[in-house]
Short mmCIF file of C-alpha atoms in Angstrom, two decimals:
data_model
loop_
_atom_site.label_atom_id
_atom_site.label_comp_id
_atom_site.label_asym_id
_atom_site.label_seq_id
_atom_site.Cartn_x
_atom_site.Cartn_y
_atom_site.Cartn_z
CA MET A 1 21.80 7.72 12.32
CA ALA A 2 18.18 7.99 13.99
CA ASP A 3 19.18 11.49 16.40
CA LYS A 4 19.53 13.36 12.56
CA THR A 5 17.29 14.57 10.42
CA ILE A 6 16.92 12.93 6.65
CA ILE A 7 16.62 14.98 3.52
CA LEU A 8 14.17 12.02 2.01
CA ARG A 9 15.19 12.96 -1.74
CA GLU A 10 19.23 13.06 -0.63
CA TRP A 11 18.72 9.73 1.13
CA ILE A 12 17.12 8.48 -2.17
CA LYS A 13 19.75 9.69 -4.16
CA GLN A 14 22.67 8.81 -2.69
CA ASN A 15 21.34 5.24 -1.95
CA GLU A 16 19.84 4.61 -5.81
CA SER A 17 22.03 1.61 -6.89
CA SER A 18 20.59 -0.31 -4.11
CA PHE A 19 16.99 0.16 -5.58
CA LYS A 20 18.42 -1.94 -8.37
CA PRO A 21 17.73 -5.32 -8.48
CA PRO A 22 19.95 -7.05 -7.03
CA VAL A 23 19.11 -5.81 -3.23
CA CYS A 24 16.42 -3.74 -4.62
CA ASN A 25 16.32 -2.38 -1.04
CA LYS A 26 17.67 -0.88 1.01
CA LEU A 27 16.65 -0.42 5.20
CA MET A 28 16.54 4.06 6.52
CA PHE A 29 15.30 2.94 10.25
CA GLY A 30 16.04 -0.45 11.31
CA ALA A 31 17.06 -1.07 14.63
CA GLY A 32 14.46 -0.76 17.11
CA GLN A 33 10.77 -0.74 17.00
CA LEU A 34 10.20 0.68 13.62
CA LYS A 35 11.56 -1.24 10.66
CA VAL A 36 11.33 1.07 7.92
CA MET A 37 12.47 0.35 4.38
CA PHE A 38 12.36 1.63 0.95
CA VAL A 39 12.28 -0.47 -2.19
CA GLY A 40 13.09 -0.46 -5.79
CA GLY A 41 12.99 -2.81 -8.72
CA PRO A 42 11.85 -5.14 -11.20
CA ASN A 43 12.07 -8.25 -8.98
CA THR A 44 8.66 -10.59 -9.50
CA ARG A 45 8.44 -13.52 -6.83
CA LYS A 46 5.67 -16.27 -6.31
CA ASP A 47 6.82 -16.35 -2.68
CA TYR A 48 3.63 -15.12 -0.29
CA HIS A 49 4.78 -13.12 2.94
CA LEU A 50 2.41 -14.30 6.52
CA GLU A 51 3.58 -12.53 9.57
CA GLU A 52 1.64 -11.44 12.86
CA GLY A 53 1.55 -7.24 12.59
CA GLU A 54 0.04 -5.00 9.49
CA GLU A 55 2.75 -3.30 6.92
CA LEU A 56 2.05 -0.21 5.13
CA PHE A 57 2.63 0.62 1.68
CA TYR A 58 3.81 3.50 0.69
CA MET A 59 4.77 4.61 -3.23
CA VAL A 60 7.29 7.44 -3.60
CA LYS A 61 7.93 7.01 -7.23
CA GLY A 62 6.12 4.79 -9.71
CA ASP A 63 3.36 1.68 -9.43
CA MET A 64 3.53 -1.73 -7.90
CA CYS A 65 0.82 -4.60 -7.74
CA LEU A 66 0.79 -6.19 -4.25
CA ASN A 67 -0.36 -9.58 -5.01
CA ILE A 68 -2.45 -11.34 -1.50
CA ILE A 69 -4.99 -14.06 -0.86
CA GLU A 70 -8.11 -12.22 0.33
CA LYS A 71 -10.13 -14.72 1.99
CA GLY A 72 -8.98 -17.55 0.64
CA LYS A 73 -8.64 -16.33 -3.19
CA PRO A 74 -6.04 -14.51 -4.92
CA LYS A 75 -6.41 -10.24 -5.32
CA SER A 76 -4.32 -7.94 -7.02
CA ILE A 77 -3.92 -4.61 -4.71
CA HIS A 78 -2.68 -1.68 -7.21
CA ILE A 79 -0.74 1.28 -5.25
CA ASN A 80 0.13 4.08 -7.62
CA GLU A 81 2.08 6.48 -7.16
CA GLY A 82 1.47 8.82 -4.05
CA GLN A 83 -1.02 5.99 -2.44
CA ILE A 84 -0.70 4.31 0.49
CA PHE A 85 -2.40 1.63 1.46
CA LEU A 86 -1.65 -0.82 5.15
CA LEU A 87 -2.26 -4.00 4.53
CA PRO A 88 -4.25 -6.37 7.53
CA ARG A 89 -1.95 -8.47 9.89
CA LYS A 90 -1.69 -12.43 9.03
CA ILE A 91 -3.12 -11.64 5.25
CA PRO A 92 -0.35 -13.55 2.78
CA HIS A 93 1.26 -11.05 0.16
CA SER A 94 3.36 -10.98 -2.43
CA PRO A 95 4.97 -7.68 -3.60
CA GLN A 96 5.56 -7.15 -7.72
CA ARG A 97 7.57 -4.15 -8.33
CA TYR A 98 8.53 -2.44 -11.63
CA VAL A 99 11.26 -0.39 -12.46
CA ASN A 100 12.68 3.07 -12.29
CA THR A 101 9.87 2.63 -9.05
CA ILE A 102 10.84 3.07 -5.22
CA GLY A 103 8.40 2.57 -2.12
CA LEU A 104 8.50 3.20 1.38
CA VAL A 105 7.56 -0.37 3.25
CA ILE A 106 7.68 0.40 7.32
CA GLU A 107 6.99 -2.72 9.34
CA ARG A 108 7.24 -2.86 13.00
CA GLU A 109 9.66 -5.77 15.40
CA ARG A 110 8.81 -9.00 16.13
CA ARG A 111 7.43 -9.42 19.39
CA LEU A 112 9.56 -12.78 20.73
CA HIS A 113 7.54 -15.25 20.40
CA GLU A 114 6.54 -14.26 16.71
CA MET A 115 6.80 -16.38 13.15
CA ASP A 116 7.16 -15.43 10.49
CA CYS A 117 5.65 -17.19 7.33
CA LEU A 118 7.96 -17.61 3.50
CA ARG A 119 5.13 -19.59 1.16
CA TYR A 120 4.32 -21.12 -1.85
CA TYR A 121 0.95 -22.02 -3.61
CA CYS A 122 0.92 -25.04 -5.34
CA ASP A 123 0.06 -23.16 -9.35
CA ASP A 124 -2.92 -25.40 -10.12
CA GLY A 125 -3.98 -22.44 -8.53
CA ASN A 126 -6.31 -23.72 -5.36
CA PHE A 127 -4.78 -21.44 -2.74
CA ASP A 128 -5.86 -23.99 -0.09
CA SER A 129 -2.19 -26.29 -1.56
CA ILE A 130 0.62 -25.65 -0.45
CA LEU A 131 3.77 -26.58 -2.84
CA TYR A 132 6.38 -25.39 -0.14
CA GLU A 133 6.44 -23.29 3.53
CA ARG A 134 8.59 -22.47 6.00
CA TRP A 135 8.72 -20.66 9.26
CA PHE A 136 10.15 -18.66 11.35
CA HIS A 137 11.36 -15.43 13.83
CA CYS A 138 12.00 -12.81 12.10
CA GLU A 139 14.78 -10.69 13.13
CA ASP A 140 16.79 -9.93 10.21
CA LEU A 141 14.34 -10.73 6.94
CA GLY A 142 16.04 -9.50 4.02
CA SER A 143 19.12 -11.89 5.51
CA GLN A 144 16.71 -15.26 6.59
CA LEU A 145 14.77 -15.17 3.18
CA ALA A 146 17.12 -15.56 1.05
CA PRO A 147 18.34 -19.30 2.64
CA ILE A 148 14.43 -20.62 2.49
CA ILE A 149 14.06 -19.46 -0.99
CA GLU A 150 18.01 -21.18 -2.45
CA LYS A 151 16.11 -24.08 0.10
CA TYR A 152 13.57 -23.90 -2.46
CA PHE A 153 14.72 -24.00 -5.54
CA ALA A 154 16.80 -26.47 -4.18
CA SER A 155 13.74 -28.96 -3.75
CA GLU A 156 12.19 -31.72 -5.11
CA GLU A 157 8.76 -30.20 -4.82
CA TYR A 158 10.39 -27.33 -6.79
CA LYS A 159 11.98 -29.27 -9.22
CA THR A 160 8.51 -31.47 -9.43
CA GLY A 161 5.52 -28.97 -9.06
CA LYS A 162 3.61 -31.01 -6.46
CA PRO A 163 4.09 -30.95 -2.67
CA GLY A 164 6.10 -32.99 -1.45
CA LYS A 165 7.42 -34.96 2.53
CA ASN A 166 9.66 -31.38 2.86
CA SER A 167 6.77 -29.02 2.00
CA THR A 168 5.63 -28.17 5.31
CA ILE A 169 7.95 -29.76 8.34
CA GLN A 170 6.26 -28.22 11.29
CA GLU A 171 2.65 -27.02 12.50
CA PRO A 172 1.88 -24.09 11.28
CA ALA A 173 2.42 -21.03 14.04
CA PHE A 174 -1.06 -19.30 12.31
CA PRO A 175 -3.24 -19.82 10.03
CA PRO A 176 -3.95 -17.24 7.50
CA ASP A 177 -6.71 -14.19 7.83
CA GLU A 178 -10.04 -15.46 5.96
CA GLU A 179 -12.49 -12.97 7.33
CA THR A 180 -10.31 -9.41 6.72
CA THR A 181 -11.54 -7.67 3.47
CA VAL A 182 -8.55 -4.66 2.64
CA MET A 183 -8.65 -1.50 1.82
CA GLN A 184 -8.24 -0.69 -1.08
CA PRO A 185 -5.31 2.29 -2.69
CA PHE A 186 -5.96 6.05 -1.84
CA SER A 187 -4.37 9.21 -2.82
CA LEU A 188 -1.84 10.75 0.75
CA LYS A 189 -2.36 14.04 -1.32
CA GLU A 190 -6.08 13.77 -1.65
CA TRP A 191 -7.25 12.78 1.75
CA ILE A 192 -4.70 15.45 3.02
CA ASP A 193 -6.70 18.20 0.29
CA GLY A 194 -9.70 16.75 1.59
CA ASN A 195 -9.91 16.81 5.26
CA ARG A 196 -8.12 20.22 4.75
CA ASP A 197 -10.95 22.56 6.63
CA THR A 198 -11.07 19.40 9.45
CA LEU A 199 -7.39 19.40 9.78
CA ALA A 200 -7.09 23.04 10.43
CA SER A 201 -9.64 23.48 13.09
CA GLN A 202 -9.31 20.28 14.89
CA LYS A 203 -5.13 20.43 14.32
CA GLU A 204 -4.62 16.39 14.29
CA LEU A 205 -6.63 13.50 12.46
CA MET A 206 -6.04 9.75 12.02
CA LEU A 207 -5.57 7.94 8.80
CA PHE A 208 -6.87 4.88 10.55
CA THR A 209 -8.99 3.61 12.82
CA LYS A 210 -8.65 0.58 14.74
CA THR A 211 -5.48 -0.74 13.81
CA GLU A 212 -1.96 -1.36 15.33
CA CYS A 213 -0.61 1.26 13.34
CA GLN A 214 -1.39 4.89 14.56
CA LEU A 215 -0.99 7.37 11.94
CA ARG A 216 -1.24 11.15 12.57
CA ILE A 217 -1.05 13.81 10.05
CA ALA A 218 -1.00 16.87 12.51
CA THR A 219 -0.75 20.39 11.21
CA ASP A 220 -0.61 24.40 13.02
CA SER A 221 0.22 22.79 16.55
CA THR A 222 2.83 22.16 19.03
CA ILE A 223 2.74 18.23 20.16
CA GLN A 224 4.63 15.57 22.65
CA ILE A 225 5.52 12.83 21.07
CA GLY A 226 8.14 9.91 22.32
CA SER A 227 7.32 7.30 25.20
CA ASP A 228 9.25 4.67 26.98
CA ASN A 229 8.34 2.11 24.66
CA GLU A 230 7.52 2.82 21.59
CA GLU A 231 9.52 4.49 17.89
CA VAL A 232 7.26 7.06 16.42
CA TRP A 233 9.13 8.02 12.51
CA VAL A 234 8.08 11.84 11.63
CA TRP A 235 8.44 12.99 7.56
CA ILE A 236 7.18 16.57 7.12
CA TYR A 237 5.00 16.11 3.88
CA GLU A 238 4.22 19.00 3.49
CA ASP A 239 6.04 22.80 3.75
CA ILE A 240 3.96 25.44 2.11
CA GLY A 241 5.24 28.97 3.82
CA SER A 242 6.00 27.90 7.87
CA HIS A 243 8.08 25.51 8.57
CA ALA A 244 8.11 22.49 11.88
CA SER A 245 10.37 22.22 14.40
CA LEU A 246 11.98 19.60 16.67
CA ASN A 247 12.46 20.54 20.79
CA THR A 248 14.56 17.60 22.68
CA GLY A 249 14.55 19.62 25.51
CA LYS A 250 18.73 19.94 24.83
CA SER A 251 18.90 21.45 20.84
CA THR A 252 16.42 22.61 18.33
CA THR A 253 16.36 21.19 14.81
CA SER A 254 14.14 23.52 12.18
CA LEU A 255 12.57 20.48 9.74
CA ARG A 256 11.66 21.29 6.10
CA GLY A 257 8.98 19.80 3.53
CA ASN A 258 10.47 16.09 2.92
CA ASP A 259 13.14 15.68 5.95
CA ILE A 260 12.58 13.34 8.56
CA ARG A 261 13.66 11.43 11.83
CA LEU A 262 12.67 9.06 13.86
CA ILE A 263 12.30 9.34 17.57
CA THR A 264 13.82 6.40 19.77
CA ALA A 265 11.84 4.93 22.61
CA GLY A 266 12.80 6.51 25.78
CA GLU A 267 13.26 9.97 23.71
CA THR A 268 10.24 12.84 24.61
CA CYS A 269 9.51 16.01 22.94
CA ALA A 270 8.29 18.69 21.02
CA LEU A 271 7.01 19.09 17.89
CA SER A 272 5.94 22.10 17.00
CA ILE A 273 4.62 22.56 12.79
CA GLY A 274 3.79 25.77 11.22
CA ILE A 275 0.91 26.98 9.24
CA GLY A 276 0.39 25.18 5.39
CA THR A 277 2.93 22.15 6.88
CA ILE A 278 1.43 18.94 6.77
#
């Protein structure tokens, strides 16, 4: 699928059953560096996830709430339709999603030495008190979480609500980040509208700075993309008047609004973006 153009609206419609319980998510790309998925609802979770990379959230339809632990205290991040949010690495987080909603989530492939954690905290409001956790090297989050959750529900810790001998069975791979103040979600469209003059003159702007996630907003230009060790996810966010095209050296493909392509590692191409196209 990486070498094919995906029309986002059609792809969501074709996979709409995947966005409802019990599955609630569908992986669009996942064979390489980028794990691109769309997630529906409803779901209500008490588990928190920790990982060593960042997570990008964008709400395509409806709103969601991302519960996090910021500097040792609980906080709810409300991400509304059309808003984008970048979660820093090593922040405990627990997504809460509602019925008839769809959100984009992008993670990166884990490096060989990296570990993820699924953690439950005690219900006493003390987020230093761990009820149950398991560390694992993440290869397929969707399949790896279910057995951990099943074991938690069968545990004495779940039944009693109190930490026990099996609450933790190994030393943590890393401590949670307790220093970072997370950003607030913001409207992607409003950001683009507020930067149109600068974007028109500079042709390309970075949405985030000093982050592992490199998210470029570009217009009216031709960009050489791709490298030996990085994947690039291309989304034609806005298409007013003119279009975009992708030249791989072997073929040229026209791209219109809401079209998506994945440029795999080792592939290089020229992305030509017309005036009025983002």
